[in-house]
Amino acid sequence: MNAFFDDWKALAEEESGFVGKSDVFLKEYQSFTDLHYLKDRTISSICWHPTIYGIIVVAVTERLSYEDRVQQSGRLLLWKAPILFWSFADPIHPQLMLECPEDIYCFEFSPSDPNIIAGGCMNGQVVLWDISEYEERLKNAKSGASKNTTINMPSFMLEQQVAKEPHTVRYCAVSSIEYGHKAVITDMHWLPDFFELNRMGTAFENRAGVSVQLVTCSPDCTIYFWDLRAQRAATLQPSLEKKKEEKIVAALPDVPTTFKHLDLSWRPLIKVTLPKTHTGAEYSPTKISLKEEHYHTKIQGQKPSNVHITHDGLVHTVQRSPFFKDIILTVGGWNFAIWKEGVTSGPLLESSCAAKRYTVGHWSLSRPGVFFIGREDGNIDIWDILEKTHEPSQTQNVCIAMITCIKPWIYSSKQHFLAISDDFGTLHILEVSWTLSHPSSNESHWEPQRSSVLYYFEREVKHLEFVEQRKEFREQERVALEHEKMMKKMKATGGQRSRELMEEKTNQDYLEFLELEKSVLIRLGLVKAPDKFSQSRTG
């Protein structure tokens, strides 16, 4: 008999007509960790290899506070945390290791060439690697070992079976530290291969169809655009320095010369410095989400068009929905929000304050209304906005440490995975349940669910418009009420004033009548006129 046969799972498959809460789950598939490279370290970024299935790459950083990092700066200079390549075929030993000049907090494969990797350092430098020579090694690593033997073999035998060190790949080029970011690079993206920017910030068609530009952001209030091609400023080097550089490159034969023209002289093509807020505070960008526009455009300024204070902590996630390019998920502090680009009145959905701080989020690649939120207590919240929006559909514990990264991946139509890393340096590969990754039994494809989610977003947009109209109406009512109160007050004040004026006019008329009467009596001789001389002498 098969000792590993899951009777409960088989029973659930027979009763496919019923979908319960227990069907929404993430099943532990595999985990990766290393006692040498991941000791006292955390995982800062995850990327699935874009072409070689079963290869996943993680960036490793020191798990230290700022004070500890300063105190141990001498030790940190001796050895930098690497980028590790893991294979499903071998959960014990990394297949490849990228050497880093500083701790890497974000990295990405080039969309045009999966052998080109760019990363952002803690000190603000941009790093480039070329792993073309190791492509076959990674392909062989994926198919080299059998998964069944790996599972059935004890761990101590696995460690003795392969006692080799992973091959270390040195970086090809690193940007100039003088002209780079002044703080850690927290996010980076390759520009699409159909457009590029010039120094003036004007976008035009990329006829070569190859991605050669990057965008990076840092909390130093800057966003930089980089170009991999040779720049005139970079080529103007004294001949002595050039010869010296050639000697250095010649002394390192293992380093590819792919980006030799950029090493230590690479400068950003465009620098965008964000202005201060109206209160004097600074905009410190931590994440970037690019909107792909297929027409000519230009960077029209550096001021934000809209600003919203929604999160009560550092924003860790800014990600567009894979089904709706204008729908954006943001996660930060103790809440998350869903936005629609072009709607300036606020988020379509804003969660209430959670009991535990949210650390990262990611949309599902197969369900339009599903997304995953990682928490500081090691739990994952699974949200489905078609089911309910006030609380997650399911909460599942993954580990005891803080969740640092979430990255989904579709291996096949039957297998969907979720890569989750924690603060202890362990990479967990979870298999997504059928309910979370496929349509229900009465739906043959995702279009009905996509339409339902789209209807929800449109309804929320109308609700926001209605709220804005009510706000304007209430404001008009308030202004009209204040105006009415002021008019009544003025009328009351004006009425009192009019009585005083009438009394004053009556008294004036009476005095004028007395003067007229006196002058008439004097002319008739009935009253003797006053002697001016005697009056003046008497006075």
Coordinates of C-alpha atoms in Angstrom, one line a residue:
M1 CA 0.0 0.0 0.0
N2 CA 1.0 3.6 -0.5
A3 CA 1.8 5.0 3.0
F4 CA 1.7 8.5 1.7
F5 CA -1.8 8.3 0.1
D6 CA -4.1 11.0 1.4
D7 CA -7.5 9.5 1.9
W8 CA -9.1 12.8 3.0
K9 CA -7.9 14.5 -0.2
A10 CA -9.3 11.7 -2.3
L11 CA -12.6 12.0 -0.4
A12 CA -12.7 15.7 -1.1
E13 CA -12.1 15.2 -4.8
E14 CA -15.1 12.8 -4.9
E15 CA -17.2 15.5 -3.3
S16 CA -16.2 18.2 -5.7
G17 CA -19.6 19.7 -5.8
F18 CA -19.2 21.0 -2.2
V19 CA -16.7 23.8 -1.6
G20 CA -16.0 24.5 2.1
K21 CA -13.8 26.8 4.0
S22 CA -11.3 23.9 4.5
D23 CA -10.7 23.8 0.7
V24 CA -9.1 27.3 0.9
F25 CA -5.6 26.5 2.1
L26 CA -1.9 26.6 1.3
K27 CA -0.1 23.2 1.6
E28 CA 3.6 23.1 2.5
Y29 CA 5.4 21.7 -0.5
Q30 CA 9.1 22.4 0.2
S31 CA 11.4 24.6 2.2
F32 CA 14.9 25.9 1.7
T33 CA 17.4 27.0 4.2
D34 CA 21.1 27.0 4.8
L35 CA 22.9 27.1 8.2
H36 CA 26.0 28.8 6.7
Y37 CA 24.7 31.4 4.3
L38 CA 21.4 32.1 6.1
K39 CA 22.5 32.1 9.7
D40 CA 21.4 35.3 11.5
R41 CA 20.2 36.6 8.1
T42 CA 16.8 37.4 6.5
I43 CA 15.4 37.2 3.0
S44 CA 14.8 40.6 1.5
S45 CA 13.6 39.7 -2.0
I46 CA 12.4 36.7 -4.1
C47 CA 12.4 36.1 -7.9
W48 CA 11.3 33.0 -9.7
H49 CA 13.6 32.3 -12.7
P50 CA 11.7 33.5 -15.7
T51 CA 12.6 30.6 -18.1
I52 CA 14.0 27.7 -16.0
Y53 CA 11.1 26.2 -14.1
G54 CA 12.0 25.0 -10.6
I55 CA 14.7 27.6 -9.9
I56 CA 14.0 30.3 -7.4
V57 CA 16.3 33.1 -6.3
V58 CA 16.5 34.9 -3.0
A59 CA 18.5 38.0 -1.8
V60 CA 19.9 37.6 1.7
T61 CA 20.6 40.5 4.1
E62 CA 21.9 40.9 7.6
R63 CA 19.2 40.8 10.3
L64 CA 20.5 43.7 12.3
S65 CA 19.2 47.0 13.6
Y66 CA 20.8 50.2 12.5
E67 CA 22.8 50.4 15.8
D68 CA 24.0 46.9 15.5
R69 CA 25.0 47.5 11.9
V70 CA 27.1 50.4 12.9
Q71 CA 28.8 48.6 15.7
Q72 CA 29.6 45.5 13.5
S73 CA 30.5 47.5 10.4
G74 CA 34.1 46.1 10.4
R75 CA 32.8 42.5 10.3
L76 CA 30.3 43.3 7.6
L77 CA 33.0 44.6 5.4
L78 CA 34.7 41.2 5.4
W79 CA 31.8 39.2 3.9
K80 CA 28.6 40.4 2.2
A81 CA 25.3 38.5 2.2
P82 CA 24.8 36.8 -1.3
I83 CA 22.0 36.1 -3.7
L84 CA 21.3 32.4 -3.7
F85 CA 19.8 30.2 -6.5
W86 CA 17.7 27.2 -5.2
S87 CA 16.4 24.3 -7.1
F88 CA 13.4 22.1 -6.4
A89 CA 15.7 19.1 -7.0
D90 CA 18.0 20.0 -4.1
P91 CA 16.6 21.7 -1.0
I92 CA 19.9 21.4 0.9
H93 CA 22.5 23.1 -1.3
P94 CA 22.2 26.3 -3.3
Q95 CA 23.0 25.9 -7.0
L96 CA 24.6 29.3 -7.6
M97 CA 25.6 32.3 -5.5
L98 CA 25.9 35.9 -6.7
E99 CA 28.6 38.0 -5.0
C100 CA 27.3 41.4 -3.8
P101 CA 29.3 44.5 -3.0
E102 CA 26.6 45.4 -0.4
D103 CA 23.5 43.9 1.0
I104 CA 20.8 43.7 -1.8
Y105 CA 17.2 44.7 -0.9
C106 CA 15.7 44.3 -4.4
F107 CA 16.7 42.6 -7.7
E108 CA 15.1 41.7 -11.0
F109 CA 15.8 39.5 -14.1
S110 CA 16.0 41.4 -17.4
P111 CA 12.8 40.9 -19.4
S112 CA 14.9 40.7 -22.6
D113 CA 17.6 38.4 -21.3
P114 CA 17.1 36.2 -18.2
N115 CA 20.8 35.9 -17.8
I116 CA 21.1 39.6 -16.9
I117 CA 20.3 40.5 -13.3
A118 CA 20.2 44.0 -11.8
G119 CA 20.1 44.6 -8.0
G120 CA 19.9 47.6 -5.6
C121 CA 22.3 47.9 -2.8
M122 CA 22.0 49.2 0.8
N123 CA 24.5 52.0 0.0
G124 CA 22.6 53.2 -3.0
Q125 CA 24.6 51.5 -5.8
V126 CA 23.1 49.5 -8.7
V127 CA 24.8 46.2 -9.5
L128 CA 24.7 44.0 -12.7
W129 CA 25.4 40.3 -13.1
D130 CA 25.7 38.1 -16.2
I131 CA 25.1 34.4 -15.6
S132 CA 25.2 33.3 -19.2
E133 CA 28.0 30.8 -18.5
Y134 CA 25.9 29.1 -15.8
E135 CA 22.6 28.7 -17.7
E136 CA 23.3 25.0 -18.5
R137 CA 24.3 24.4 -14.9
L138 CA 21.0 25.6 -13.7
K139 CA 19.1 23.6 -16.3
N140 CA 20.9 20.4 -15.3
A141 CA 20.4 21.2 -11.6
K142 CA 16.6 21.3 -12.2
S143 CA 16.6 17.8 -13.8
G144 CA 19.7 16.3 -12.1
A145 CA 18.1 14.9 -9.0
S146 CA 14.9 12.9 -8.4
K147 CA 12.4 14.4 -6.0
N148 CA 11.3 11.0 -4.7
T149 CA 14.9 10.1 -3.6
T150 CA 15.2 13.5 -2.0
I151 CA 12.1 13.0 0.1
N152 CA 12.8 9.4 1.1
M153 CA 16.5 9.9 1.9
P154 CA 17.4 11.0 5.5
S155 CA 18.8 14.6 5.9
F156 CA 22.2 13.4 7.1
M157 CA 22.7 11.2 4.0
L158 CA 21.7 14.1 1.8
E159 CA 24.3 16.3 3.4
Q160 CA 27.0 13.7 2.9
Q161 CA 25.8 13.0 -0.7
V162 CA 26.7 16.4 -2.0
A163 CA 29.3 18.3 -0.1
K164 CA 30.2 20.9 -2.7
E165 CA 30.2 24.6 -2.3
P166 CA 27.9 26.6 -4.7
H167 CA 29.8 28.4 -7.5
T168 CA 30.2 32.1 -6.8
V169 CA 29.6 34.6 -9.6
R170 CA 31.2 38.0 -9.3
Y171 CA 29.2 41.0 -10.4
C172 CA 30.1 42.6 -13.8
A173 CA 29.6 46.2 -12.9
V174 CA 28.6 48.5 -10.0
S175 CA 27.5 52.1 -10.4
S176 CA 29.4 55.1 -9.1
I177 CA 28.7 55.6 -5.5
E178 CA 29.3 59.3 -5.8
Y179 CA 26.4 59.9 -8.3
G180 CA 24.0 57.2 -7.0
H181 CA 21.4 57.2 -4.3
K182 CA 22.4 58.4 -0.8
A183 CA 20.3 55.7 0.9
V184 CA 19.2 52.1 0.4
I185 CA 17.6 51.2 -2.9
T186 CA 14.2 49.8 -1.9
D187 CA 12.7 49.0 -5.3
M188 CA 13.8 48.7 -8.9
H189 CA 12.1 47.8 -12.2
W190 CA 13.2 47.3 -15.8
L191 CA 11.5 49.5 -18.3
P192 CA 9.5 47.6 -20.9
D193 CA 11.2 46.8 -24.2
F194 CA 8.8 48.9 -26.3
F195 CA 9.9 52.4 -25.1
E196 CA 12.8 54.2 -23.6
L197 CA 13.6 57.6 -22.2
N198 CA 16.1 60.3 -23.2
R199 CA 17.9 62.8 -20.9
M200 CA 15.0 65.2 -21.2
G201 CA 12.5 62.7 -19.9
T202 CA 10.8 62.2 -23.2
A203 CA 9.6 58.7 -24.0
F204 CA 9.9 57.3 -27.5
E205 CA 9.7 54.0 -29.3
N206 CA 12.4 51.4 -28.5
R207 CA 13.0 50.0 -32.0
A208 CA 15.6 47.5 -30.9
G209 CA 13.0 45.7 -28.7
V210 CA 15.5 45.1 -25.9
S211 CA 15.2 46.4 -22.3
V212 CA 18.2 48.5 -21.5
Q213 CA 16.9 51.0 -18.9
L214 CA 16.1 50.7 -15.2
V215 CA 14.2 52.8 -12.7
T216 CA 15.1 52.8 -9.0
C217 CA 13.8 54.6 -5.9
S218 CA 15.2 55.3 -2.4
P219 CA 14.0 56.9 0.8
D220 CA 16.5 59.8 0.0
C221 CA 13.6 61.4 -1.8
T222 CA 14.9 60.5 -5.3
I223 CA 13.9 58.3 -8.3
Y224 CA 16.6 57.6 -10.8
F225 CA 16.5 56.2 -14.4
W226 CA 19.5 54.2 -15.6
D227 CA 20.7 53.2 -19.1
L228 CA 23.0 50.2 -19.7
R229 CA 24.5 51.6 -22.8
A230 CA 27.7 53.5 -22.9
Q231 CA 27.4 57.2 -22.0
R232 CA 29.7 60.0 -23.3
A233 CA 30.5 61.1 -19.8
A234 CA 31.5 57.6 -18.8
T235 CA 33.9 57.2 -21.8
L236 CA 35.8 60.4 -21.1
Q237 CA 38.5 58.9 -18.9
P238 CA 42.2 59.7 -18.8
S239 CA 44.2 57.1 -20.7
L240 CA 46.2 56.2 -17.5
E241 CA 43.0 55.3 -15.6
K242 CA 41.7 53.4 -18.6
K243 CA 44.9 51.3 -18.8
K244 CA 44.7 50.7 -15.0
E245 CA 41.1 49.6 -15.3
E246 CA 42.0 47.2 -18.2
K247 CA 44.7 45.6 -16.0
I248 CA 42.2 45.1 -13.2
V249 CA 39.7 43.4 -15.5
A250 CA 42.5 41.2 -17.0
A251 CA 43.4 40.0 -13.5
L252 CA 39.9 38.7 -13.0
P253 CA 39.2 36.3 -15.8
D254 CA 36.0 34.9 -14.2
V255 CA 34.3 38.3 -14.4
P256 CA 32.3 38.7 -17.7
T257 CA 33.1 41.9 -19.6
T258 CA 29.5 42.5 -20.6
F259 CA 29.2 45.8 -18.7
K260 CA 32.9 46.7 -18.4
H261 CA 32.1 50.2 -19.8
L262 CA 29.8 50.9 -16.7
D263 CA 31.9 49.6 -13.8
L264 CA 32.4 52.3 -11.2
S265 CA 31.5 55.1 -13.7
W266 CA 27.8 54.4 -14.2
R267 CA 25.7 57.4 -13.6
P268 CA 21.9 57.8 -13.7
L269 CA 20.4 59.1 -17.0
I270 CA 17.6 61.1 -15.2
K271 CA 17.4 62.2 -11.6
V272 CA 14.0 63.0 -10.2
T273 CA 14.0 64.7 -6.8
L274 CA 10.6 64.8 -5.0
P275 CA 9.7 68.1 -3.4
K276 CA 8.7 68.7 0.2
T277 CA 5.1 68.5 1.3
H278 CA 3.1 71.6 2.3
T279 CA 3.9 70.8 5.9
G280 CA 7.6 70.7 5.3
A281 CA 7.9 66.9 5.5
E282 CA 9.6 64.8 2.8
Y283 CA 8.3 62.3 0.3
S284 CA 10.4 59.2 0.7
P285 CA 9.5 56.7 -2.0
T286 CA 9.9 53.0 -1.1
K287 CA 8.0 51.2 -3.9
I288 CA 7.3 51.9 -7.6
S289 CA 4.5 50.7 -9.8
L290 CA 4.9 51.5 -13.5
K291 CA 2.0 52.0 -15.8
E292 CA 2.7 50.8 -19.4
E293 CA 1.6 53.5 -21.9
H294 CA 1.8 52.7 -25.6
Y295 CA 2.0 56.3 -26.8
H296 CA 4.5 59.1 -26.6
T297 CA 4.6 60.9 -23.3
K298 CA 6.9 63.1 -21.3
I299 CA 7.8 63.6 -17.6
Q300 CA 5.8 66.8 -17.0
G301 CA 7.1 67.7 -13.6
Q302 CA 8.1 66.3 -10.3
K303 CA 5.2 67.2 -8.0
P304 CA 2.8 64.4 -7.1
S305 CA -0.6 64.8 -8.6
N306 CA -2.4 63.2 -5.7
V307 CA -1.4 62.5 -2.1
H308 CA -3.3 60.3 0.4
I309 CA -2.4 59.6 4.0
T310 CA -3.9 56.1 4.3
H311 CA -1.3 53.8 5.9
D312 CA -0.1 54.3 9.5
G313 CA 3.4 52.8 8.7
L314 CA 6.0 52.2 6.1
V315 CA 4.5 51.1 2.7
H316 CA 5.9 47.7 1.8
T317 CA 3.8 46.8 -1.3
V318 CA 2.6 48.8 -4.3
Q319 CA 1.4 46.3 -6.9
R320 CA -0.9 46.4 -9.9
S321 CA -3.5 43.6 -10.4
P322 CA -2.5 41.2 -13.1
F323 CA -6.1 41.3 -14.4
F324 CA -6.8 45.1 -14.1
K325 CA -3.8 47.3 -14.8
D326 CA -5.5 50.3 -13.2
I327 CA -6.2 48.5 -9.9
I328 CA -3.4 48.8 -7.3
L329 CA -2.9 47.0 -4.0
T330 CA -0.9 48.9 -1.2
V331 CA 0.2 47.4 2.1
G332 CA 1.7 49.3 5.0
G333 CA 1.5 49.6 8.7
W334 CA -1.6 47.9 10.1
N335 CA -3.8 48.1 7.0
F336 CA -4.0 47.6 3.3
A337 CA -5.9 49.5 0.6
I338 CA -7.0 48.9 -3.0
W339 CA -6.9 51.9 -5.4
K340 CA -8.1 52.6 -8.9
E341 CA -5.9 54.8 -11.0
G342 CA -7.7 58.0 -12.0
V343 CA -10.0 58.0 -8.9
T344 CA -8.5 60.8 -6.8
S345 CA -11.0 60.8 -4.0
G346 CA -9.4 57.8 -2.1
P347 CA -9.1 54.0 -2.1
L348 CA -11.9 51.8 -3.3
L349 CA -11.3 49.5 -0.3
E350 CA -9.5 50.2 2.9
S351 CA -9.1 47.6 5.6
S352 CA -9.6 48.3 9.3
C353 CA -6.7 48.3 11.7
A354 CA -5.4 44.8 12.1
A355 CA -4.3 43.2 15.4
K356 CA -0.9 42.4 13.9
R357 CA 1.2 44.6 11.6
Y358 CA 1.1 43.8 7.8
T359 CA 4.5 43.3 6.2
V360 CA 3.8 42.4 2.5
G361 CA 1.1 41.6 0.0
H362 CA 0.6 40.1 -3.4
W363 CA -2.2 39.6 -5.9
S364 CA -3.1 36.0 -7.0
L365 CA -2.0 35.2 -10.5
S366 CA -5.1 33.2 -11.3
R367 CA -8.0 34.6 -9.2
P368 CA -9.0 38.2 -10.0
G369 CA -10.4 38.9 -6.5
V370 CA -7.9 37.0 -4.4
F371 CA -4.8 38.4 -2.8
F372 CA -2.4 37.4 0.0
I373 CA -1.3 39.5 3.0
G374 CA 1.7 38.6 5.1
R375 CA 1.9 39.5 8.8
E376 CA 4.5 40.0 11.4
D377 CA 3.4 37.0 13.4
G378 CA 4.1 34.5 10.6
N379 CA 0.5 34.2 9.4
I380 CA -0.9 34.6 5.9
D381 CA -4.3 36.2 5.4
I382 CA -6.1 35.0 2.2
W383 CA -8.6 37.6 1.0
D384 CA -11.4 37.1 -1.5
I385 CA -13.3 40.3 -2.1
L386 CA -16.1 38.4 -3.9
E387 CA -16.7 36.5 -0.6
K388 CA -16.3 39.2 2.0
T389 CA -14.4 42.5 2.4
H390 CA -14.5 43.0 6.2
E391 CA -12.2 40.1 7.1
P392 CA -10.0 37.5 5.3
S393 CA -11.5 34.4 4.0
Q394 CA -8.9 32.3 5.6
T395 CA -5.8 32.8 7.9
Q396 CA -3.1 30.3 7.8
N397 CA 0.1 30.0 9.9
V398 CA 3.3 29.5 7.9
C399 CA 6.1 30.1 10.4
I400 CA 6.8 31.8 13.8
A401 CA 8.8 34.6 12.3
M402 CA 7.8 37.7 10.4
I403 CA 6.8 37.2 6.7
T404 CA 9.2 39.2 4.5
C405 CA 8.3 38.4 0.9
I406 CA 5.5 36.7 -1.0
K407 CA 5.9 35.6 -4.7
P408 CA 3.3 33.4 -6.5
W409 CA 4.3 31.2 -9.5
I410 CA 2.2 29.1 -11.9
Y411 CA 4.1 25.8 -12.6
S412 CA 1.3 24.3 -14.7
S413 CA -2.4 24.4 -15.0
K414 CA -2.7 21.9 -12.2
Q415 CA 0.1 23.2 -9.9
H416 CA 0.3 26.8 -8.5
F417 CA 2.9 27.7 -5.9
L418 CA 3.4 30.5 -3.4
A419 CA 6.9 31.3 -2.3
I420 CA 7.0 32.9 1.2
S421 CA 10.1 33.9 3.1
D422 CA 10.5 34.7 6.8
D423 CA 12.8 36.8 8.9
F424 CA 14.8 33.7 10.0
G425 CA 16.0 33.2 6.4
T426 CA 13.8 30.2 5.5
L427 CA 12.1 30.0 2.1
H428 CA 8.7 28.2 2.2
I429 CA 7.2 26.9 -1.0
L430 CA 3.4 26.4 -0.6
E431 CA 1.1 24.7 -3.0
V432 CA -2.1 26.7 -3.6
S433 CA -5.3 24.6 -3.3
W434 CA -7.5 23.9 -6.2
T435 CA -10.2 26.2 -4.9
L436 CA -7.8 29.2 -4.7
S437 CA -6.3 28.6 -8.1
H438 CA -9.1 27.4 -10.3
P439 CA -12.7 28.4 -11.1
S440 CA -15.6 26.6 -9.5
S441 CA -17.2 23.6 -11.0
N442 CA -20.0 25.5 -12.6
E443 CA -17.6 27.9 -14.4
S444 CA -15.5 26.8 -17.2
H445 CA -13.1 29.8 -17.2
W446 CA -12.3 33.0 -15.2
E447 CA -14.3 35.5 -17.3
P448 CA -17.4 35.3 -15.0
Q449 CA -15.3 36.0 -11.9
R450 CA -13.4 38.7 -13.7
S451 CA -16.7 40.4 -14.6
S452 CA -17.9 40.1 -11.0
V453 CA -14.7 41.7 -9.6
L454 CA -14.9 44.4 -12.3
Y455 CA -18.5 45.1 -11.3
Y456 CA -17.4 45.3 -7.7
F457 CA -14.7 47.9 -8.5
E458 CA -17.1 49.9 -10.7
R459 CA -19.7 49.8 -7.9
E460 CA -17.1 51.1 -5.4
V461 CA -16.1 53.9 -7.8
K462 CA -19.8 55.0 -8.0
H463 CA -20.0 54.8 -4.3
L464 CA -17.0 57.1 -3.9
E465 CA -18.6 59.5 -6.5
F466 CA -21.8 59.4 -4.5
V467 CA -19.9 60.1 -1.2
E468 CA -18.1 63.0 -2.9
Q469 CA -21.4 64.4 -4.2
R470 CA -22.9 64.1 -0.7
K471 CA -19.8 65.9 0.8
E472 CA -20.2 68.7 -1.7
F473 CA -24.0 68.9 -1.1
R474 CA -23.4 68.9 2.7
E475 CA -20.8 71.6 2.3
Q476 CA -23.2 73.7 0.2
E477 CA -25.9 73.1 2.8
R478 CA -23.4 74.2 5.6
V479 CA -22.4 77.3 3.7
A480 CA -26.1 78.2 3.0
L481 CA -27.0 77.6 6.6
E482 CA -24.2 79.8 7.8
H483 CA -25.2 82.5 5.3
E484 CA -28.8 82.3 6.5
K485 CA -27.7 82.6 10.1
M486 CA -25.5 85.6 9.3
M487 CA -28.3 87.3 7.4
K488 CA -30.7 86.8 10.3
K489 CA -28.1 88.3 12.6
M490 CA -27.5 91.2 10.3
K491 CA -31.3 91.7 10.0
A492 CA -31.7 91.7 13.8
T493 CA -28.7 94.1 14.2
G494 CA -30.0 96.2 11.3
G495 CA -33.5 96.5 12.9
Q496 CA -32.1 97.8 16.1
R497 CA -29.9 100.3 14.2
S498 CA -32.9 101.5 12.2
R499 CA -34.9 102.3 15.4
E500 CA -32.0 104.4 16.7
L501 CA -31.7 106.2 13.3
M502 CA -35.5 107.0 13.4
E503 CA -35.3 108.4 16.9
E504 CA -32.3 110.5 15.9
K505 CA -34.0 111.8 12.8
T506 CA -37.2 112.6 14.9
N507 CA -35.1 114.6 17.4
Q508 CA -33.4 116.5 14.6
D509 CA -36.7 117.3 13.0
Y510 CA -38.0 118.6 16.3
L511 CA -35.0 120.8 16.8
E512 CA -35.4 122.2 13.2
F513 CA -39.1 122.9 14.0
L514 CA -38.2 124.8 17.1
E515 CA -35.7 126.9 15.2
L516 CA -38.3 127.7 12.5
E517 CA -40.9 128.6 15.1
K518 CA -38.5 130.9 16.9
S519 CA -37.6 132.7 13.7
V520 CA -41.3 133.2 12.7
L521 CA -42.1 134.7 16.1
I522 CA -39.2 137.1 15.9
R523 CA -40.3 138.3 12.5
L524 CA -43.8 138.9 13.8
G525 CA -42.4 140.9 16.7
L526 CA -43.8 138.6 19.3
V527 CA -40.4 137.6 20.5
K528 CA -37.5 140.0 20.9
A529 CA -34.4 139.0 19.0
P530 CA -31.3 138.2 21.1
D531 CA -28.7 141.0 21.3
K532 CA -25.5 139.6 19.7
F533 CA -23.3 142.4 21.2
S534 CA -24.6 141.8 24.7
Q535 CA -24.3 138.1 24.3
S536 CA -20.7 138.3 23.0
R537 CA -19.7 140.7 25.9
T538 CA -21.4 138.5 28.4
G539 CA -19.8 135.4 27.0

